[in-house]
Amino acid sequence: MPRTTRTGPAKSPELDHPTTLALLATMWRIRCFEERVARLSRSLLVHGLIHLSIGGEGVAAAVCRQLRDDDAVYSGHRAHGHALAKGAPMDRVMSELMGRSDGLCRGLGGSMHLVDREHGLLGATGVVGGNLPLAAGDALAAKLRGTDQVTVVFFGDGAVQGGYFHETVNLAALWELPLIFVCENNGFAEFTPRAAHTKVERVCDVVAPYDFERRTVDGSDVPALWSAFGEYLARARAADGSGRGGGRGPYLLECLTHRLRGHYEGDPQAYREALAEADWARLDPLARLQTDARRRGWLGEDEVRSIEEAARAEVEAAVRFARASPPAEPDATAGLVYARVGTQS
Ligand SMILES: Cc1ncc(C[n+]2csc(CCOP(=O)(O)OP(=O)(O)O)c2C)c(N)n1
Ligand SMILES: [Mg+2]
């Protein structure tokens, strides 16, 4: 059984009316952004392999909304939602995907290499699981500094079979790092279902021997995600309840999500059947939260429309901004990779 007593019971935060609306706005921004990116990808206006997170927006929104700018987030190859939810400006994210100079990384990184230090997005990477040890290093630094910063690392169920995962979990548990592992378990690693590469269905069971707190939640249930993550965050921030920092962990939140699109844009998905519409309605985190908010009387039809319209308008403005931005300058890479030593000519 997972331990539940190390830091005393922490109250699970509940989603209130304004926060629900803010989360819906974030999820609409991610959904509209990615739908637009899919079209831009077909027109070859965004470059490289594109991995969309449609179906997983609830995890990005519920986690990142509770973090501060000085809490670090590490992401992977499916990073757009995490970047937007953490506060990266949409026009600069779009520019990055379109290979433009105003992109977050001057258009040199693209979809899988988004970094925004100002908002605590310390890096997405295309190396599956490569973000895990980096996040542990960041959490160790926060702990040694004695701050109350918390590090979050997003990764998929496929990353769990990599050696990095086990090395990181081992040290994070040993050193009690203020690190929250957020696993988006969509049941696939590229085109391979989980059952074809492991006997351990739940990631929570993989880390069981390390005996830290862990929980599997429905990744389409935003209120459940909000309260589970909020509880872990409060504990990781200040384990002794003094408010002085020195938080402890780690924690694992395993979120069961559905990946609506293929592994990458263009994936013919011959390995699975298309989802029936009724099933998608049940799995869509955005539709679920919206229905819940309507039932509570927090949201009328007009508000739904205006949240969606605002998101679509922001996306179109981001596309215009990116189109107007000059193409990335490949020559800049040498200056970014090599350091100049000395001044002799
Ligand atoms: C170290 C490494 N090995 C293999 C790959 C190829 N690869 C890209 S995505 C992926 C699957 C990742 O699955 P998961 O972690 O579950 O993330 P998901 O795509 O389901 O979000 C693989 C194997 C890679 N990018 N990096
Ligand atoms: Mg996966």
Tab-separated table of C-alpha atoms and ligand atoms in Angstrom:
chain	number	residue	atom	x	y	z
A	1	MET	CA	0.000	0.000	0.000
A	2	PRO	CA	1.248	3.535	-0.710
A	3	ARG	CA	2.235	5.484	2.384
A	4	THR	CA	-0.146	8.252	3.320
A	5	THR	CA	1.199	9.468	6.615
A	6	ARG	CA	4.648	10.921	6.005
A	7	THR	CA	3.458	14.528	6.017
A	8	GLY	CA	0.096	14.233	7.724
A	9	PRO	CA	-3.174	14.479	5.888
A	10	ALA	CA	-3.301	17.367	3.407
A	11	LYS	CA	-6.703	18.637	2.387
A	12	SER	CA	-7.523	17.983	-1.274
A	13	PRO	CA	-8.327	21.307	-2.934
A	14	GLU	CA	-11.711	21.461	-4.654
A	15	LEU	CA	-12.373	23.154	-7.965
A	16	ASP	CA	-14.381	26.355	-7.561
A	17	HIS	CA	-16.334	28.360	-10.136
A	18	PRO	CA	-13.639	30.862	-11.308
A	19	THR	CA	-10.945	28.188	-11.424
A	20	THR	CA	-13.191	25.915	-13.484
A	21	LEU	CA	-13.705	28.693	-16.024
A	22	ALA	CA	-9.973	29.413	-16.115
A	23	LEU	CA	-9.204	25.727	-16.707
A	24	LEU	CA	-11.788	25.541	-19.482
A	25	ALA	CA	-10.193	28.575	-21.133
A	26	THR	CA	-6.751	26.927	-20.957
A	27	MET	CA	-8.077	23.649	-22.354
A	28	TRP	CA	-9.826	25.428	-25.224
A	29	ARG	CA	-6.601	27.327	-25.999
A	30	ILE	CA	-4.691	24.052	-26.186
A	31	ARG	CA	-7.410	22.272	-28.213
A	32	CYS	CA	-7.756	25.082	-30.774
A	33	PHE	CA	-3.991	25.554	-30.993
A	34	GLU	CA	-3.415	21.878	-31.737
A	35	GLU	CA	-6.280	21.581	-34.226
A	36	ARG	CA	-4.737	24.531	-36.076
A	37	VAL	CA	-1.262	23.007	-35.854
A	38	ALA	CA	-2.620	19.813	-37.448
A	39	ARG	CA	-3.768	21.867	-40.452
A	40	LEU	CA	-0.518	23.815	-40.624
A	41	SER	CA	1.383	20.546	-40.512
A	42	ARG	CA	-0.537	19.193	-43.512
A	43	SER	CA	0.380	22.402	-45.374
A	44	LEU	CA	4.030	21.926	-44.331
A	45	LEU	CA	3.994	25.280	-42.556
A	46	VAL	CA	5.020	23.652	-39.314
A	47	HIS	CA	8.003	21.391	-39.598
A	48	GLY	CA	9.177	18.066	-38.267
A	49	LEU	CA	7.229	15.377	-36.464
A	50	ILE	CA	4.226	16.787	-34.649
A	51	HIS	CA	2.687	14.988	-31.644
A	52	LEU	CA	-0.665	16.324	-30.476
A	53	SER	CA	-2.159	15.979	-27.003
A	54	ILE	CA	-5.864	16.238	-27.862
A	55	GLY	CA	-7.613	14.240	-25.128
A	56	GLY	CA	-4.924	15.106	-22.562
A	57	GLU	CA	-5.562	18.821	-22.114
A	58	GLY	CA	-7.051	18.305	-18.652
A	59	VAL	CA	-3.755	17.046	-17.241
A	60	ALA	CA	-1.742	19.996	-18.578
A	61	ALA	CA	-4.318	22.520	-17.333
A	62	ALA	CA	-4.970	21.022	-13.883
A	63	VAL	CA	-1.261	20.586	-13.134
A	64	CYS	CA	0.258	23.764	-14.555
A	65	ARG	CA	-2.460	26.105	-13.273
A	66	GLN	CA	-1.437	25.242	-9.714
A	67	LEU	CA	2.251	25.936	-10.256
A	68	ARG	CA	4.185	29.174	-9.903
A	69	ASP	CA	6.507	30.588	-12.549
A	70	ASP	CA	9.470	29.566	-10.404
A	71	ASP	CA	8.331	25.933	-10.233
A	72	ALA	CA	10.035	24.027	-13.023
A	73	VAL	CA	8.257	21.875	-15.584
A	74	TYR	CA	9.993	19.366	-17.843
A	75	SER	CA	8.103	17.943	-20.809
A	76	GLY	CA	8.679	15.507	-23.633
A	77	HIS	CA	7.774	15.139	-27.295
A	78	ARG	CA	4.032	15.890	-26.742
A	79	ALA	CA	4.695	19.288	-25.214
A	80	HIS	CA	2.424	21.979	-26.678
A	81	GLY	CA	-0.247	21.729	-23.975
A	82	HIS	CA	2.271	21.791	-21.143
A	83	ALA	CA	3.992	24.858	-22.622
A	84	LEU	CA	0.765	26.826	-23.102
A	85	ALA	CA	-0.643	25.854	-19.711
A	86	LYS	CA	2.628	26.845	-17.984
A	87	GLY	CA	2.308	30.330	-19.463
A	88	ALA	CA	4.441	30.309	-22.611
A	89	PRO	CA	3.004	32.948	-24.978
A	90	MET	CA	1.017	31.264	-27.754
A	91	ASP	CA	2.417	33.462	-30.535
A	92	ARG	CA	5.981	32.514	-29.608
A	93	VAL	CA	5.095	28.822	-29.345
A	94	MET	CA	3.465	28.959	-32.770
A	95	SER	CA	6.495	30.795	-34.171
A	96	GLU	CA	8.747	28.086	-32.797
A	97	LEU	CA	6.722	25.366	-34.513
A	98	MET	CA	6.854	27.347	-37.759
A	99	GLY	CA	10.628	27.786	-37.538
A	100	ARG	CA	10.546	31.561	-37.117
A	101	SER	CA	13.017	33.875	-35.355
A	102	ASP	CA	10.439	35.025	-32.791
A	103	GLY	CA	9.939	31.455	-31.606
A	104	LEU	CA	10.642	30.545	-27.983
A	105	CYS	CA	13.996	29.113	-29.116
A	106	ARG	CA	14.518	31.401	-32.119
A	107	GLY	CA	12.781	28.832	-34.306
A	108	LEU	CA	15.732	26.446	-33.993
A	109	GLY	CA	14.096	23.871	-31.730
A	110	GLY	CA	10.629	23.212	-33.097
A	111	SER	CA	7.729	21.317	-31.574
A	112	MET	CA	9.751	18.933	-29.397
A	113	HIS	CA	12.215	21.472	-27.998
A	114	LEU	CA	10.216	24.198	-26.302
A	115	VAL	CA	11.922	26.160	-23.523
A	116	ASP	CA	10.633	29.237	-21.703
A	117	ARG	CA	12.701	30.020	-18.629
A	118	GLU	CA	10.597	33.044	-17.707
A	119	HIS	CA	7.570	30.825	-17.128
A	120	GLY	CA	9.460	27.871	-15.682
A	121	LEU	CA	9.234	25.644	-18.738
A	122	LEU	CA	12.749	24.308	-18.436
A	123	GLY	CA	12.530	22.084	-21.399
A	124	ALA	CA	10.780	19.675	-23.648
A	125	THR	CA	12.809	16.943	-25.293
A	126	GLY	CA	12.403	14.402	-28.060
A	127	VAL	CA	14.504	11.913	-26.100
A	128	VAL	CA	11.876	9.753	-24.441
A	129	GLY	CA	12.568	9.744	-20.685
A	130	GLY	CA	15.541	12.090	-21.106
A	131	ASN	CA	13.732	14.749	-19.101
A	132	LEU	CA	13.501	12.561	-15.982
A	133	PRO	CA	17.093	12.859	-14.702
A	134	LEU	CA	17.158	16.560	-15.609
A	135	ALA	CA	14.053	17.121	-13.484
A	136	ALA	CA	15.613	15.228	-10.588
A	137	GLY	CA	18.684	17.467	-10.820
A	138	ASP	CA	16.458	20.525	-10.746
A	139	ALA	CA	14.571	19.249	-7.690
A	140	LEU	CA	17.871	18.475	-5.961
A	141	ALA	CA	19.058	22.040	-6.637
A	142	ALA	CA	15.835	23.457	-5.129
A	143	LYS	CA	16.267	21.254	-2.087
A	144	LEU	CA	19.915	22.257	-1.596
A	145	ARG	CA	18.980	25.938	-1.971
A	146	GLY	CA	16.315	25.459	0.699
A	147	THR	CA	13.572	27.037	-1.373
A	148	ASP	CA	9.991	25.795	-1.560
A	149	GLN	CA	10.109	25.309	-5.341
A	150	VAL	CA	8.657	22.105	-6.736
A	151	THR	CA	9.654	20.378	-9.963
A	152	VAL	CA	7.172	18.558	-12.187
A	153	VAL	CA	8.117	16.147	-14.938
A	154	PHE	CA	5.599	14.972	-17.541
A	155	PHE	CA	6.292	11.678	-19.303
A	156	GLY	CA	4.416	8.887	-21.028
A	157	ASP	CA	3.913	5.245	-20.127
A	158	GLY	CA	6.481	4.301	-22.794
A	159	ALA	CA	9.242	6.180	-20.919
A	160	VAL	CA	8.755	3.923	-17.899
A	161	GLN	CA	10.478	0.981	-19.591
A	162	GLY	CA	13.656	3.054	-20.045
A	163	GLY	CA	16.604	2.803	-17.679
A	164	TYR	CA	16.519	6.549	-16.925
A	165	PHE	CA	13.135	6.163	-15.315
A	166	HIS	CA	14.334	3.610	-12.773
A	167	GLU	CA	17.564	5.489	-12.033
A	168	THR	CA	15.640	8.705	-11.471
A	169	VAL	CA	12.940	7.157	-9.313
A	170	ASN	CA	15.611	5.461	-7.190
A	171	LEU	CA	17.522	8.681	-6.433
A	172	ALA	CA	14.411	10.838	-6.088
A	173	ALA	CA	13.061	8.428	-3.459
A	174	LEU	CA	16.424	8.070	-1.707
A	175	TRP	CA	16.987	11.834	-1.536
A	176	GLU	CA	13.281	12.658	-0.931
A	177	LEU	CA	13.285	15.248	-3.674
A	178	PRO	CA	10.480	17.808	-4.115
A	179	LEU	CA	9.641	16.228	-7.455
A	180	ILE	CA	6.229	15.241	-8.784
A	181	PHE	CA	6.221	12.628	-11.525
A	182	VAL	CA	3.175	13.131	-13.747
A	183	CYS	CA	2.745	10.141	-16.027
A	184	GLU	CA	0.303	10.491	-18.914
A	185	ASN	CA	-0.548	6.846	-19.458
A	186	ASN	CA	-2.361	6.653	-22.805
A	187	GLY	CA	-1.689	2.925	-23.154
A	188	PHE	CA	0.564	3.333	-26.190
A	189	ALA	CA	4.238	3.880	-26.880
A	190	GLU	CA	4.182	4.986	-30.516
A	191	PHE	CA	2.161	2.148	-32.107
A	192	THR	CA	2.742	-0.479	-29.412
A	193	PRO	CA	0.079	-1.115	-26.776
A	194	ARG	CA	1.325	-1.292	-23.214
A	195	ALA	CA	0.506	-5.003	-22.854
A	196	ALA	CA	2.979	-5.763	-25.667
A	197	HIS	CA	5.979	-4.329	-23.827
A	198	THR	CA	5.335	-4.935	-20.130
A	199	LYS	CA	3.398	-7.127	-17.729
A	200	VAL	CA	2.884	-4.231	-15.308
A	201	GLU	CA	-0.236	-2.412	-16.384
A	202	ARG	CA	-0.118	0.483	-13.932
A	203	VAL	CA	2.903	2.738	-13.576
A	204	CYS	CA	1.997	3.138	-9.897
A	205	ASP	CA	2.779	-0.555	-9.467
A	206	VAL	CA	6.156	-0.164	-11.181
A	207	VAL	CA	7.361	2.229	-8.441
A	208	ALA	CA	5.736	0.322	-5.560
A	209	PRO	CA	9.028	-0.973	-4.060
A	210	TYR	CA	10.227	2.594	-3.501
A	211	ASP	CA	7.262	3.192	-1.206
A	212	PHE	CA	6.434	6.807	-2.019
A	213	GLU	CA	2.959	8.208	-2.459
A	214	ARG	CA	1.343	7.512	-5.761
A	215	ARG	CA	-2.090	7.479	-7.260
A	216	THR	CA	-3.786	6.536	-10.540
A	217	VAL	CA	-6.504	8.950	-11.646
A	218	ASP	CA	-8.851	9.246	-14.603
A	219	GLY	CA	-7.057	11.776	-16.820
A	220	SER	CA	-10.376	12.983	-18.256
A	221	ASP	CA	-11.711	13.897	-14.823
A	222	VAL	CA	-10.385	17.418	-14.290
A	223	PRO	CA	-11.746	17.932	-10.743
A	224	ALA	CA	-10.101	14.651	-9.675
A	225	LEU	CA	-6.809	15.674	-11.311
A	226	TRP	CA	-6.991	19.078	-9.671
A	227	SER	CA	-7.427	17.767	-6.164
A	228	ALA	CA	-4.965	14.872	-6.452
A	229	PHE	CA	-2.208	17.074	-7.868
A	230	GLY	CA	-3.021	19.941	-5.480
A	231	GLU	CA	-2.605	17.674	-2.503
A	232	TYR	CA	0.777	16.387	-3.694
A	233	LEU	CA	1.927	19.897	-4.545
A	234	ALA	CA	1.117	21.224	-1.088
A	235	ARG	CA	3.050	18.367	0.483
A	236	ALA	CA	6.017	18.616	-1.852
A	237	ARG	CA	6.293	22.345	-1.213
A	238	ALA	CA	6.528	22.283	2.538
A	239	ALA	CA	6.737	18.859	4.049
A	240	ASP	CA	6.962	20.074	7.623
A	241	GLY	CA	4.039	22.490	7.254
A	242	SER	CA	6.228	25.411	8.407
A	243	GLY	CA	5.876	27.290	5.107
A	244	ARG	CA	9.675	27.680	5.081
A	245	GLY	CA	10.143	25.354	2.191
A	246	GLY	CA	12.427	22.379	2.228
A	247	GLY	CA	9.646	20.340	0.680
A	248	ARG	CA	9.933	16.620	0.239
A	249	GLY	CA	8.773	13.981	-2.130
A	250	PRO	CA	8.688	12.444	-4.563
A	251	TYR	CA	5.118	11.749	-5.656
A	252	LEU	CA	3.678	10.025	-8.706
A	253	LEU	CA	0.403	10.979	-10.314
A	254	GLU	CA	-0.521	8.497	-13.035
A	255	CYS	CA	-3.188	9.946	-15.323
A	256	LEU	CA	-5.070	7.574	-17.622
A	257	THR	CA	-5.638	9.509	-20.827
A	258	HIS	CA	-6.879	8.828	-24.315
A	259	ARG	CA	-4.755	9.972	-27.256
A	260	LEU	CA	-7.388	10.966	-29.819
A	261	ARG	CA	-4.977	11.531	-32.713
A	262	GLY	CA	-2.294	9.214	-34.015
A	263	HIS	CA	1.131	9.038	-32.411
A	264	TYR	CA	2.263	11.741	-34.836
A	265	GLU	CA	0.375	13.791	-37.413
A	266	GLY	CA	0.150	11.601	-40.485
A	267	ASP	CA	0.126	8.309	-38.540
A	268	PRO	CA	-2.327	6.054	-40.476
A	269	GLN	CA	-3.190	4.274	-37.190
A	270	ALA	CA	-3.499	0.826	-38.746
A	271	TYR	CA	-2.877	-0.658	-35.280
A	272	ARG	CA	-6.182	0.501	-33.739
A	273	GLU	CA	-9.807	1.136	-34.605
A	274	ALA	CA	-11.205	4.642	-34.741
A	275	LEU	CA	-13.013	5.654	-31.576
A	276	ALA	CA	-16.830	5.783	-31.684
A	277	GLU	CA	-18.167	9.288	-31.149
A	278	ALA	CA	-20.102	8.303	-28.038
A	279	ASP	CA	-16.908	6.906	-26.520
A	280	TRP	CA	-14.991	10.087	-27.295
A	281	ALA	CA	-17.708	12.179	-25.625
A	282	ARG	CA	-17.140	10.081	-22.498
A	283	LEU	CA	-13.353	10.451	-22.674
A	284	ASP	CA	-13.061	14.091	-23.782
A	285	PRO	CA	-11.876	16.051	-20.718
A	286	LEU	CA	-13.059	19.351	-22.156
A	287	ALA	CA	-16.607	18.152	-22.865
A	288	ARG	CA	-16.776	16.503	-19.459
A	289	LEU	CA	-15.705	19.580	-17.522
A	290	GLN	CA	-18.026	21.753	-19.574
A	291	THR	CA	-21.011	19.481	-18.896
A	292	ASP	CA	-20.148	19.453	-15.210
A	293	ALA	CA	-19.911	23.257	-15.101
A	294	ARG	CA	-23.262	23.613	-16.875
A	295	ARG	CA	-24.898	21.227	-14.436
A	296	ARG	CA	-23.647	23.362	-11.547
A	297	GLY	CA	-25.063	26.479	-13.198
A	298	TRP	CA	-21.544	27.929	-13.659
A	299	LEU	CA	-21.682	28.142	-17.418
A	300	GLY	CA	-24.300	29.167	-19.993
A	301	GLU	CA	-24.268	28.584	-23.753
A	302	ASP	CA	-23.062	32.142	-24.412
A	303	GLU	CA	-20.098	31.729	-22.101
A	304	VAL	CA	-19.113	28.436	-23.757
A	305	ARG	CA	-19.186	30.139	-27.138
A	306	SER	CA	-17.191	33.129	-25.972
A	307	ILE	CA	-14.478	30.975	-24.322
A	308	GLU	CA	-14.098	28.988	-27.550
A	309	GLU	CA	-14.192	32.084	-29.761
A	310	ALA	CA	-11.531	33.830	-27.646
A	311	ALA	CA	-9.294	30.766	-27.987
A	312	ARG	CA	-9.766	30.588	-31.766
A	313	ALA	CA	-9.066	34.326	-32.114
A	314	GLU	CA	-5.863	33.987	-30.077
A	315	VAL	CA	-4.735	31.098	-32.285
A	316	GLU	CA	-5.362	33.061	-35.491
A	317	ALA	CA	-3.457	36.040	-34.072
A	318	ALA	CA	-0.592	33.675	-33.208
A	319	VAL	CA	-0.535	32.348	-36.783
A	320	ARG	CA	-0.431	35.909	-38.165
A	321	PHE	CA	2.380	36.792	-35.745
A	322	ALA	CA	4.388	33.723	-36.781
A	323	ARG	CA	3.874	34.291	-40.493
A	324	ALA	CA	5.182	37.863	-40.098
A	325	SER	CA	8.252	36.681	-38.173
A	326	PRO	CA	11.440	36.140	-40.233
A	327	PRO	CA	12.609	32.548	-40.780
A	328	ALA	CA	15.096	31.173	-38.245
A	329	GLU	CA	18.754	31.863	-38.944
A	330	PRO	CA	20.571	28.510	-39.088
A	331	ASP	CA	23.934	30.326	-38.885
A	332	ALA	CA	23.078	31.323	-35.320
A	333	THR	CA	23.536	27.719	-34.195
A	334	ALA	CA	27.352	27.854	-34.124
A	335	GLY	CA	27.278	30.755	-31.646
A	336	LEU	CA	24.743	28.891	-29.514
A	337	VAL	CA	26.623	25.597	-29.448
A	338	TYR	CA	30.246	26.704	-29.079
A	339	ALA	CA	31.731	29.061	-26.505
A	340	ARG	CA	34.323	31.598	-27.635
A	341	VAL	CA	37.448	31.262	-25.482
A	342	GLY	CA	39.965	34.117	-25.315
A	343	THR	CA	40.186	37.098	-27.659
A	344	GLN	CA	43.309	36.348	-29.747
A	345	SER	CA	42.779	36.671	-33.453
B	1	LIG	C1	15.289	7.431	-26.125
B	1	LIG	C2	14.243	7.311	-27.210
B	1	LIG	N1	13.857	6.089	-27.639
B	1	LIG	C3	12.928	5.971	-28.593
B	1	LIG	C4	12.357	7.086	-29.156
B	1	LIG	C5	11.286	6.960	-30.238
B	1	LIG	N2	9.967	7.294	-29.643
B	1	LIG	C6	9.406	8.495	-29.840
B	1	LIG	S1	7.945	8.649	-29.035
B	1	LIG	C7	8.046	7.088	-28.448
B	1	LIG	C8	6.955	6.491	-27.599
B	1	LIG	C9	6.763	7.207	-26.332
B	1	LIG	O1	5.656	6.677	-25.676
B	1	LIG	P1	5.146	7.369	-24.372
B	1	LIG	O2	6.297	7.668	-23.488
B	1	LIG	O3	4.077	6.503	-23.821
B	1	LIG	O4	4.564	8.757	-24.889
B	1	LIG	P2	3.298	9.031	-25.833
B	1	LIG	O5	3.827	9.159	-27.225
B	1	LIG	O6	2.360	7.901	-25.669
B	1	LIG	O7	2.738	10.320	-25.355
B	1	LIG	C10	9.221	6.463	-28.864
B	1	LIG	C11	9.603	5.082	-28.503
B	1	LIG	C12	12.797	8.339	-28.702
B	1	LIG	N3	12.280	9.474	-29.192
B	1	LIG	N4	13.712	8.432	-27.723
B	2	MG	MG	2.045	6.554	-24.133
